């Protein structure tokens, strides 16, 4: 459910609704009363002009999805090697990686750098987010970090009464903040911080998340104890689409730059890169995702 606080938000969504209609996406533009039927715990005192209901859309826990996917792949024979830092790659008859162990140490401890070693592969896909430009300098990928924030909080229980948390997922169109129900927790996520320190939390960004949650679901969560805050860099490219495809180096492919739609585009991007590597025609035209579209710019 996309919440439209006022006339400005309704006007801003018209072009997007036209695209959804052209693509055959099931949606309904509904009034405030219908919004509160869909989400009964919505705060009545917060101004609400309309909503866009997408009944077939889904939300979920990205981290849990990734862990389950990892387990499924391991059962199928895939090997994972974590805490291995790749410093460079070169291609010829094989793709050669310079790799160094980077296992984390207990807090406060330090150790001499591990020796570098070579590992050879028939093909490599670089999915290194902000690390991709250093590994692929000839591509001149103009990828930049745009940091997002989230706060995950436990649902507040009310003895003998239903909880006052959201049933599913919502987006506040004015503040571009998502509120998602994850079982016994609620996750609030948003913000777009250009550059910045990935380790430094900006109080103003977190305050916006709490404000939007308070506006719509003031009694939904326990804000003392159990709160988890997170900040992560979305690797974004200036024209929008990710970079998916061959790099021009034999055996080296790239799949990065998905921005804030990383999970939404993950499986489709994997299908495209798998088809390209396997010599099959992808179901979608890969031209707009060409990794070489900045070469020579």
PDB file of N, CA and C in Angstrom, residues 179-223:
ATOM      1  N   UNK A 179       7.572   0.845   5.348  1.00  0.00           N
ATOM      2  CA  UNK A 179       7.270   0.216   6.635  1.00  0.00           C
ATOM      3  C   UNK A 179       6.816  -1.205   6.325  1.00  0.00           C
ATOM      4  N   UNK A 180       7.527  -2.196   6.857  1.00  0.00           N
ATOM      5  CA  UNK A 180       7.263  -3.588   6.494  1.00  0.00           C
ATOM      6  C   UNK A 180       7.089  -4.447   7.730  1.00  0.00           C
ATOM      7  N   UNK A 181       6.043  -5.247   7.731  1.00  0.00           N
ATOM      8  CA  UNK A 181       5.825  -6.217   8.806  1.00  0.00           C
ATOM      9  C   UNK A 181       6.649  -7.469   8.507  1.00  0.00           C
ATOM     10  N   UNK A 182       7.471  -7.868   9.468  1.00  0.00           N
ATOM     11  CA  UNK A 182       8.282  -9.084   9.355  1.00  0.00           C
ATOM     12  C   UNK A 182       8.000  -9.952  10.580  1.00  0.00           C
ATOM     13  N   UNK A 183       6.892 -10.678  10.562  1.00  0.00           N
ATOM     14  CA  UNK A 183       6.544 -11.520  11.696  1.00  0.00           C
ATOM     15  C   UNK A 183       6.290 -10.702  12.944  1.00  0.00           C
ATOM     16  N   UNK A 184       7.118 -10.892  13.967  1.00  0.00           N
ATOM     17  CA  UNK A 184       6.970 -10.154  15.222  1.00  0.00           C
ATOM     18  C   UNK A 184       7.788  -8.874  15.240  1.00  0.00           C
ATOM     19  N   UNK A 185       8.222  -8.430  14.077  1.00  0.00           N
ATOM     20  CA  UNK A 185       9.009  -7.202  14.000  1.00  0.00           C
ATOM     21  C   UNK A 185       8.452  -6.290  12.910  1.00  0.00           C
ATOM     22  N   UNK A 186       8.831  -5.025  12.985  1.00  0.00           N
ATOM     23  CA  UNK A 186       8.505  -4.047  11.953  1.00  0.00           C
ATOM     24  C   UNK A 186       9.815  -3.407  11.503  1.00  0.00           C
ATOM     25  N   UNK A 187      10.005  -3.351  10.201  1.00  0.00           N
ATOM     26  CA  UNK A 187      11.215  -2.710   9.661  1.00  0.00           C
ATOM     27  C   UNK A 187      10.820  -1.432   8.935  1.00  0.00           C
ATOM     28  N   UNK A 188      11.518  -0.351   9.250  1.00  0.00           N
ATOM     29  CA  UNK A 188      11.310   0.953   8.616  1.00  0.00           C
ATOM     30  C   UNK A 188      12.597   1.293   7.877  1.00  0.00           C
ATOM     31  N   UNK A 189      12.488   1.607   6.585  1.00  0.00           N
ATOM     32  CA  UNK A 189      13.700   1.788   5.786  1.00  0.00           C
ATOM     33  C   UNK A 189      13.527   2.936   4.802  1.00  0.00           C
ATOM     34  N   UNK A 190      14.628   3.615   4.520  1.00  0.00           N
ATOM     35  CA  UNK A 190      14.592   4.699   3.547  1.00  0.00           C
ATOM     36  C   UNK A 190      15.877   5.489   3.555  1.00  0.00           C
ATOM     37  N   UNK A 191      15.821   6.704   3.060  1.00  0.00           N
ATOM     38  CA  UNK A 191      16.920   7.659   2.967  1.00  0.00           C
ATOM     39  C   UNK A 191      17.771   7.390   1.727  1.00  0.00           C
ATOM     40  N   UNK A 192      18.418   8.431   1.265  1.00  0.00           N
ATOM     41  CA  UNK A 192      19.352   8.343   0.142  1.00  0.00           C
ATOM     42  C   UNK A 192      20.487   9.317   0.416  1.00  0.00           C
ATOM     43  N   UNK A 193      21.520   8.823   1.081  1.00  0.00           N
ATOM     44  CA  UNK A 193      22.659   9.646   1.494  1.00  0.00           C
ATOM     45  C   UNK A 193      23.787   9.472   0.493  1.00  0.00           C
ATOM     46  N   UNK A 194      24.126  10.546  -0.197  1.00  0.00           N
ATOM     47  CA  UNK A 194      25.177  10.480  -1.212  1.00  0.00           C
ATOM     48  C   UNK A 194      26.540  10.501  -0.541  1.00  0.00           C
ATOM     49  N   UNK A 195      27.381   9.517  -0.906  1.00  0.00           N
ATOM     50  CA  UNK A 195      28.705   9.449  -0.302  1.00  0.00           C
ATOM     51  C   UNK A 195      28.599   9.196   1.184  1.00  0.00           C
ATOM     52  N   UNK A 196      29.424   9.881   1.950  1.00  0.00           N
ATOM     53  CA  UNK A 196      29.359   9.755   3.401  1.00  0.00           C
ATOM     54  C   UNK A 196      30.135   8.560   3.917  1.00  0.00           C
ATOM     55  N   UNK A 197      30.211   8.487   5.223  1.00  0.00           N
ATOM     56  CA  UNK A 197      30.941   7.431   5.909  1.00  0.00           C
ATOM     57  C   UNK A 197      29.996   6.267   6.178  1.00  0.00           C
ATOM     58  N   UNK A 198      30.288   5.065   5.642  1.00  0.00           N
ATOM     59  CA  UNK A 198      29.377   3.937   5.857  1.00  0.00           C
ATOM     60  C   UNK A 198      29.252   3.519   7.310  1.00  0.00           C
ATOM     61  N   UNK A 199      30.194   3.927   8.155  1.00  0.00           N
ATOM     62  CA  UNK A 199      30.158   3.547   9.566  1.00  0.00           C
ATOM     63  C   UNK A 199      29.476   4.589  10.447  1.00  0.00           C
ATOM     64  N   UNK A 200      29.140   5.751   9.892  1.00  0.00           N
ATOM     65  CA  UNK A 200      28.579   6.845  10.691  1.00  0.00           C
ATOM     66  C   UNK A 200      27.085   6.975  10.427  1.00  0.00           C
ATOM     67  N   UNK A 201      26.295   6.812  11.481  1.00  0.00           N
ATOM     68  CA  UNK A 201      24.850   6.969  11.378  1.00  0.00           C
ATOM     69  C   UNK A 201      24.482   8.453  11.520  1.00  0.00           C
ATOM     70  N   UNK A 202      23.735   8.969  10.566  1.00  0.00           N
ATOM     71  CA  UNK A 202      23.279  10.355  10.652  1.00  0.00           C
ATOM     72  C   UNK A 202      21.995  10.408  11.461  1.00  0.00           C
ATOM     73  N   UNK A 203      21.986  11.142  12.578  1.00  0.00           N
ATOM     74  CA  UNK A 203      20.778  11.203  13.414  1.00  0.00           C
ATOM     75  C   UNK A 203      19.538  11.680  12.654  1.00  0.00           C
ATOM     76  N   UNK A 204      19.710  12.604  11.724  1.00  0.00           N
ATOM     77  CA  UNK A 204      18.554  13.134  11.001  1.00  0.00           C
ATOM     78  C   UNK A 204      17.892  12.062  10.148  1.00  0.00           C
ATOM     79  N   UNK A 205      18.695  11.187   9.541  1.00  0.00           N
ATOM     80  CA  UNK A 205      18.127  10.120   8.714  1.00  0.00           C
ATOM     81  C   UNK A 205      17.334   9.139   9.564  1.00  0.00           C
ATOM     82  N   UNK A 206      17.886   8.772  10.717  1.00  0.00           N
ATOM     83  CA  UNK A 206      17.165   7.863  11.613  1.00  0.00           C
ATOM     84  C   UNK A 206      15.907   8.524  12.162  1.00  0.00           C
ATOM     85  N   UNK A 207      15.982   9.828  12.447  1.00  0.00           N
ATOM     86  CA  UNK A 207      14.818  10.540  12.984  1.00  0.00           C
ATOM     87  C   UNK A 207      13.669  10.538  11.986  1.00  0.00           C
ATOM     88  N   UNK A 208      13.985  10.620  10.688  1.00  0.00           N
ATOM     89  CA  UNK A 208      12.934  10.581   9.673  1.00  0.00           C
ATOM     90  C   UNK A 208      12.221   9.237   9.677  1.00  0.00           C
ATOM     91  N   UNK A 209      12.979   8.155   9.833  1.00  0.00           N
ATOM     92  CA  UNK A 209      12.356   6.833   9.871  1.00  0.00           C
ATOM     93  C   UNK A 209      11.410   6.720  11.059  1.00  0.00           C
ATOM     94  N   UNK A 210      11.867   7.164  12.218  1.00  0.00           N
ATOM     95  CA  UNK A 210      11.020   7.095  13.407  1.00  0.00           C
ATOM     96  C   UNK A 210       9.791   8.006  13.263  1.00  0.00           C
ATOM     97  N   UNK A 211       9.983   9.157  12.642  1.00  0.00           N
ATOM     98  CA  UNK A 211       8.862  10.080  12.485  1.00  0.00           C
ATOM     99  C   UNK A 211       7.772   9.469  11.612  1.00  0.00           C
ATOM    100  N   UNK A 212       8.155   8.865  10.492  1.00  0.00           N
ATOM    101  CA  UNK A 212       7.164   8.274   9.596  1.00  0.00           C
ATOM    102  C   UNK A 212       6.437   7.128  10.284  1.00  0.00           C
ATOM    103  N   UNK A 213       7.177   6.305  11.024  1.00  0.00           N
ATOM    104  CA  UNK A 213       6.529   5.218  11.767  1.00  0.00           C
ATOM    105  C   UNK A 213       5.548   5.783  12.794  1.00  0.00           C
ATOM    106  N   UNK A 214       5.951   6.834  13.495  1.00  0.00           N
ATOM    107  CA  UNK A 214       5.077   7.442  14.505  1.00  0.00           C
ATOM    108  C   UNK A 214       3.836   8.050  13.861  1.00  0.00           C
ATOM    109  N   UNK A 215       3.995   8.629  12.672  1.00  0.00           N
ATOM    110  CA  UNK A 215       2.849   9.218  11.974  1.00  0.00           C
ATOM    111  C   UNK A 215       1.771   8.179  11.677  1.00  0.00           C
ATOM    112  N   UNK A 216       2.196   7.008  11.232  1.00  0.00           N
ATOM    113  CA  UNK A 216       1.234   6.024  10.739  1.00  0.00           C
ATOM    114  C   UNK A 216       0.889   4.940  11.753  1.00  0.00           C
ATOM    115  N   UNK A 217       1.834   4.535  12.568  1.00  0.00           N
ATOM    116  CA  UNK A 217       1.593   3.436  13.517  1.00  0.00           C
ATOM    117  C   UNK A 217       2.219   3.778  14.873  1.00  0.00           C
ATOM    118  N   UNK A 218       1.660   4.755  15.587  1.00  0.00           N
ATOM    119  CA  UNK A 218       2.305   5.250  16.806  1.00  0.00           C
ATOM    120  C   UNK A 218       2.375   4.240  17.946  1.00  0.00           C
ATOM    121  N   UNK A 219       1.520   3.223  17.935  1.00  0.00           N
ATOM    122  CA  UNK A 219       1.521   2.242  19.027  1.00  0.00           C
ATOM    123  C   UNK A 219       1.976   0.864  18.555  1.00  0.00           C
ATOM    124  N   UNK A 220       2.706   0.815  17.436  1.00  0.00           N
ATOM    125  CA  UNK A 220       3.017  -0.467  16.805  1.00  0.00           C
ATOM    126  C   UNK A 220       4.165  -1.218  17.458  1.00  0.00           C
ATOM    127  N   UNK A 221       5.168  -0.495  17.968  1.00  0.00           N
ATOM    128  CA  UNK A 221       6.417  -1.141  18.346  1.00  0.00           C
ATOM    129  C   UNK A 221       6.893  -0.685  19.711  1.00  0.00           C
ATOM    130  N   UNK A 222       7.819  -1.474  20.238  1.00  0.00           N
ATOM    131  CA  UNK A 222       8.552  -1.074  21.438  1.00  0.00           C
ATOM    132  C   UNK A 222       9.849  -0.403  20.988  1.00  0.00           C
ATOM    133  N   UNK A 223       9.993   0.879  21.303  1.00  0.00           N
ATOM    134  CA  UNK A 223      11.164   1.616  20.848  1.00  0.00           C
ATOM    135  C   UNK A 223      12.305   1.583  21.845  1.00  0.00           C
TER     136      UNK A 223
END
